[in-house]
Short mmCIF file of C-alpha atoms in Angstrom, two decimals:
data_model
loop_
_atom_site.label_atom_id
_atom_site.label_comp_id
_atom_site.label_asym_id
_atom_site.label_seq_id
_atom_site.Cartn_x
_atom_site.Cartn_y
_atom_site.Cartn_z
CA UNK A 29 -2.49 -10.76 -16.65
CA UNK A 30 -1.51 -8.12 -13.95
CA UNK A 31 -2.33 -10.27 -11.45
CA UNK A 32 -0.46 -13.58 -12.85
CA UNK A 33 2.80 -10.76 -13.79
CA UNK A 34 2.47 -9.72 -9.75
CA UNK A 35 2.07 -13.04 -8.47
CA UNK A 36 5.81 -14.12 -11.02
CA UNK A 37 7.33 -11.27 -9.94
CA UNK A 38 6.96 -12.30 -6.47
CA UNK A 39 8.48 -15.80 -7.23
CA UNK A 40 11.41 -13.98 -8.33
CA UNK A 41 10.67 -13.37 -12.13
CA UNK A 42 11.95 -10.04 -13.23
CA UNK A 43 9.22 -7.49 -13.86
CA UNK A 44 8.99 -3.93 -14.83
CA UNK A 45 6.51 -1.53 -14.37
CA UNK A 46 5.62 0.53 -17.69
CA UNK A 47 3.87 3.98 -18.43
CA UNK A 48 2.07 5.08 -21.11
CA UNK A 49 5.05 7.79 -22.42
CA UNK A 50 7.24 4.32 -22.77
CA UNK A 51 9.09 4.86 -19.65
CA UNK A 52 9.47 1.41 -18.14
CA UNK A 53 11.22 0.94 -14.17
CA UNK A 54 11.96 -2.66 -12.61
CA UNK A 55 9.55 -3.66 -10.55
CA UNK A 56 11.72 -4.62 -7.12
CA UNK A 57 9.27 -6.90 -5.57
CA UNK A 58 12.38 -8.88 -3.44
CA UNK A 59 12.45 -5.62 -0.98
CA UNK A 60 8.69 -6.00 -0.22
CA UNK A 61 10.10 -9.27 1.70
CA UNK A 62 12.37 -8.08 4.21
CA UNK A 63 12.74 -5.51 6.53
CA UNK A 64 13.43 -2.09 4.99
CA UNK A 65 14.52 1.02 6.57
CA UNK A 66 11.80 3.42 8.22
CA UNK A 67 9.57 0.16 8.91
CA UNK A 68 10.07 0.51 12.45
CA UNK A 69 8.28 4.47 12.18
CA UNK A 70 5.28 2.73 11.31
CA UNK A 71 5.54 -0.72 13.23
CA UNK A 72 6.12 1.27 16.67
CA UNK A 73 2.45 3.39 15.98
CA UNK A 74 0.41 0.62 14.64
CA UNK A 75 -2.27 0.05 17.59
CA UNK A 76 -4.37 -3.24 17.37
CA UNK A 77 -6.28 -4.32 15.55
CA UNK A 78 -4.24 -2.66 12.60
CA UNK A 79 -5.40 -3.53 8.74
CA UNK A 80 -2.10 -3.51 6.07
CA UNK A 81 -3.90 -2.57 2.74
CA UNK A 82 -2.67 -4.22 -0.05
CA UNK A 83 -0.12 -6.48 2.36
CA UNK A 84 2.18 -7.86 -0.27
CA UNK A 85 4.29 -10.66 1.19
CA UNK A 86 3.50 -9.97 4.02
CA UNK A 87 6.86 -8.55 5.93
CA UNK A 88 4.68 -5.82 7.82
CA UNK A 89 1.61 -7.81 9.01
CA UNK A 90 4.08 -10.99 9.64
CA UNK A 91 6.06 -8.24 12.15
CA UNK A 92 2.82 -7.09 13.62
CA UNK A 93 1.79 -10.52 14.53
CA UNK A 94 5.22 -11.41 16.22
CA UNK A 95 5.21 -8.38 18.23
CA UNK A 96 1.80 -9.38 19.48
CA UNK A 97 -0.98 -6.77 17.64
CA UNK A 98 -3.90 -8.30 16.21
CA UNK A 99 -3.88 -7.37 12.26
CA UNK A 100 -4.71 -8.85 9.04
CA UNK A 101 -3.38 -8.06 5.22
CA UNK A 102 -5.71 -7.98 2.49
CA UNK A 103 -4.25 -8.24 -0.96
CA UNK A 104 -6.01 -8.94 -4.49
CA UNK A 105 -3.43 -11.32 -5.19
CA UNK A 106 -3.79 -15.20 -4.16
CA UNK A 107 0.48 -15.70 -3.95
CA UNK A 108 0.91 -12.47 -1.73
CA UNK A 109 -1.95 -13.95 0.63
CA UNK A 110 -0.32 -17.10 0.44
CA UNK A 111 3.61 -15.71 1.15
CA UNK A 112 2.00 -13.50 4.14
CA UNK A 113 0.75 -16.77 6.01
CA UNK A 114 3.82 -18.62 4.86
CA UNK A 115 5.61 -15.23 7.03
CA UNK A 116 3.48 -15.86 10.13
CA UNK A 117 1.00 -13.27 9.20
CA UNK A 118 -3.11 -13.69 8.64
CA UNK A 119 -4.69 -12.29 5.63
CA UNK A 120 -7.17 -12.72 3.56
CA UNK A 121 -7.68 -12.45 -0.69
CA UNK A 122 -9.58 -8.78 -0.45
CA UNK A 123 -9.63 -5.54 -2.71
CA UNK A 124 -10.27 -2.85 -0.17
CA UNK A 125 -13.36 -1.81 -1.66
CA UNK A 126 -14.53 -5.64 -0.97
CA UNK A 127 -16.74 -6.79 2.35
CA UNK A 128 -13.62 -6.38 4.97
CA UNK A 129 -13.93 -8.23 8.06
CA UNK A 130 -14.15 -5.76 11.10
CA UNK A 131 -15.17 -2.81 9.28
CA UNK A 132 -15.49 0.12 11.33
CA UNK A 133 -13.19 -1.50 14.14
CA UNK A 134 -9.97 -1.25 13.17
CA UNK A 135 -7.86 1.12 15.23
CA UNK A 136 -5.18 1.39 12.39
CA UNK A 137 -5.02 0.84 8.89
CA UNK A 138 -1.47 0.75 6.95
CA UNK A 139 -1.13 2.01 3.00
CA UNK A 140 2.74 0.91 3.20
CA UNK A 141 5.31 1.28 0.29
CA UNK A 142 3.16 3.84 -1.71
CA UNK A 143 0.13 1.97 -1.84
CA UNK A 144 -2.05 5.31 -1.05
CA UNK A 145 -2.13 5.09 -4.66
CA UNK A 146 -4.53 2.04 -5.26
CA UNK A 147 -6.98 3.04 -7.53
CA UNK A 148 -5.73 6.10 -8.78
CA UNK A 149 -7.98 8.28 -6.51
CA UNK A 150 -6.77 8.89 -3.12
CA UNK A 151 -9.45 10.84 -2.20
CA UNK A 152 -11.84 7.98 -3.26
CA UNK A 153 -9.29 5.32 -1.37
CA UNK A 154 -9.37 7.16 2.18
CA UNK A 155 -12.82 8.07 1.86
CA UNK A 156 -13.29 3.77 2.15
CA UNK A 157 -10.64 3.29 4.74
CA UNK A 158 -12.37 6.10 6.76
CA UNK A 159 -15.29 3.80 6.62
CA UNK A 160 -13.27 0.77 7.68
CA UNK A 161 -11.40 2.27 10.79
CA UNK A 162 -12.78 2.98 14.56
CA UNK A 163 -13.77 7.04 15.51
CA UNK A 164 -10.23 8.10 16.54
CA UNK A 165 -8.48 5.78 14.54
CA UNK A 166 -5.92 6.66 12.18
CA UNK A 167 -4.18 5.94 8.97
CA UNK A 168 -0.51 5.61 8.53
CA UNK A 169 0.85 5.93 5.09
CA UNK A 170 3.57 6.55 2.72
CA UNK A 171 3.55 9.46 0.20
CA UNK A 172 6.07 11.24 -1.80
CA UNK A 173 8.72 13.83 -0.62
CA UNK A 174 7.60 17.45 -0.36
CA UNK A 175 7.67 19.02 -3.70
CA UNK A 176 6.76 15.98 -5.71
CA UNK A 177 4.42 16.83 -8.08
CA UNK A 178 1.04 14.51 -7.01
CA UNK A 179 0.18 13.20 -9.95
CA UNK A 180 -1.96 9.97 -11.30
CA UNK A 181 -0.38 7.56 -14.05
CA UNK A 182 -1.59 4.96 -16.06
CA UNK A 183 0.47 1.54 -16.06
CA UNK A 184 1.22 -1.56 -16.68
CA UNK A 185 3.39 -4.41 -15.58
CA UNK A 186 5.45 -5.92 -18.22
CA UNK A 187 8.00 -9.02 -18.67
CA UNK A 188 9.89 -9.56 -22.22
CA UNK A 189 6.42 -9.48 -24.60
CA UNK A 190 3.85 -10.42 -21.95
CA UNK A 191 1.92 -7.26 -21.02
CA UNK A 192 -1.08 -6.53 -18.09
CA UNK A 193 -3.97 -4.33 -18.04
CA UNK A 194 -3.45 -0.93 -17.79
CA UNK A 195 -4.68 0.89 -14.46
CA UNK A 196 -4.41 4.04 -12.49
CA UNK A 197 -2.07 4.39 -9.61
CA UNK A 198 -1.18 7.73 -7.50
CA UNK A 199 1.86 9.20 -6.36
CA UNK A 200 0.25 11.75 -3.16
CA UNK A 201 3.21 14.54 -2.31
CA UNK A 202 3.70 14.90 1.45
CA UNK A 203 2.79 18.69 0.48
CA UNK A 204 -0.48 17.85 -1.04
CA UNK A 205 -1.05 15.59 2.04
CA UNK A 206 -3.39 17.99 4.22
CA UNK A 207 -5.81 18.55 0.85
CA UNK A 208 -5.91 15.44 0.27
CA UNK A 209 -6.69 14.22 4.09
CA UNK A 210 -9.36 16.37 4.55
CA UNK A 211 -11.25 15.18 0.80
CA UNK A 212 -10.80 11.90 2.08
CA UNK A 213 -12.96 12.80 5.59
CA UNK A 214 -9.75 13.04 8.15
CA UNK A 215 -9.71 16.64 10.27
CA UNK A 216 -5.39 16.33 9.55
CA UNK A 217 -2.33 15.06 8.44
CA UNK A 218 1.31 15.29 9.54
CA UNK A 219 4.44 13.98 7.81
CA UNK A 220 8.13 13.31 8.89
CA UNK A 221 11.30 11.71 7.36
CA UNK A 222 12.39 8.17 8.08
CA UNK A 223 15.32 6.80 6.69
CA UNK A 224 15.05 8.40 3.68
CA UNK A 225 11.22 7.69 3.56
CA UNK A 226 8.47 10.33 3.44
CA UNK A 227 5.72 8.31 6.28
CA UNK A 228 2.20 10.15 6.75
CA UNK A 229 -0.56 9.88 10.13
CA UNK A 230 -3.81 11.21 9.16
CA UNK A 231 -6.22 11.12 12.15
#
């Protein structure tokens, strides 16, 4: 059901993402499609080839591509995959933990729009995507403003009476970044504001 919920939500059904206190939040999919501030902080340091985990539609690979840096998106869901090749990008129906072409090339690898979260273990998550990028590559990510409390919730995605699974996602505070860099195998982190974003290199 999370999957199908995603995939609507991405057509333009409304969505909202619930926790387990109650608390529910729309789910704004439509900005995954277009440009959004700070993209540029993270398009400008992407070196090819550069893997965007969990791609979406596609807006950051599709940019990649057009300014001429080999990348791919990988995304568990069959209509993201499909909107990213619609966009001009190439991906490919992957979880991150699946048999990714390339491994152990890849000079960058993106974890866009929060999506250091997957899984609910970052530690876990970056301990793979060291795996999956080159010696002296990096990862470029976005994480929570300084302060933030890092924490990992359990939700679900929810429209009217249909309900998903539940799963784990992680919110990783730009504070809590250097701890969490180094348990996921990188010597080092650094952080900066863009555009009201939080973005993250660890290296």
């Amino acid at each position: 059901m999370i999957g199908e919920l995603y995939a609507d939500a991405l057509s333009g059904e409304s969505a909202e993402i619930e926790y387990v206190d109650g608390t529910r939040v729309t789910l704004e999919a439509a900005r995954w499609f277009e440009p959004i501030d700070g993209d540029e902080e993270l398009l400008s340091r992407c070196a090819s080839p550069t893997l965007d985990i969990g791609s979406g539609p596609g807006r950051l690979t599709a940019a990649l591509t057009r300014r001429g840096v080999t990348s791919l998106g990988i995304d568990i869901t069959p209509r993201a995959v499909a909107l990213t090749r619609r966009a001009g990008g190439f991906a490919l129906l992957r979880d991150v933990f699946d048999d990714i072409p390339g491994s152990g090339r890849w000079a960058t690898a993106l974890l866009a729009d929060g999506n250091i979260g997957i899984g609910g273990n970052p530690e876990t998550l970056l301990r793979r995507v060291r795996q999956l990028i080159r010696p002296g590559g990096t990862v470029l990510a976005e994480v929570a403003p300084p302060g933030t409390r890092s924490r990992v919730d359990r939700v679900r995605l929810r429209r009217g009476q249909l309900a998903g699974e539940w799963f784990a996602w992680a919110t990783v505070s730009a504070s809590d970044l250097p701890r969490v860099a180094r348990a996921g195998g990188f010597d080092g982190a650094d952080h900066w504001n863009a555009d009201g974003r939080w973005l993250a290199r660890l290296h």
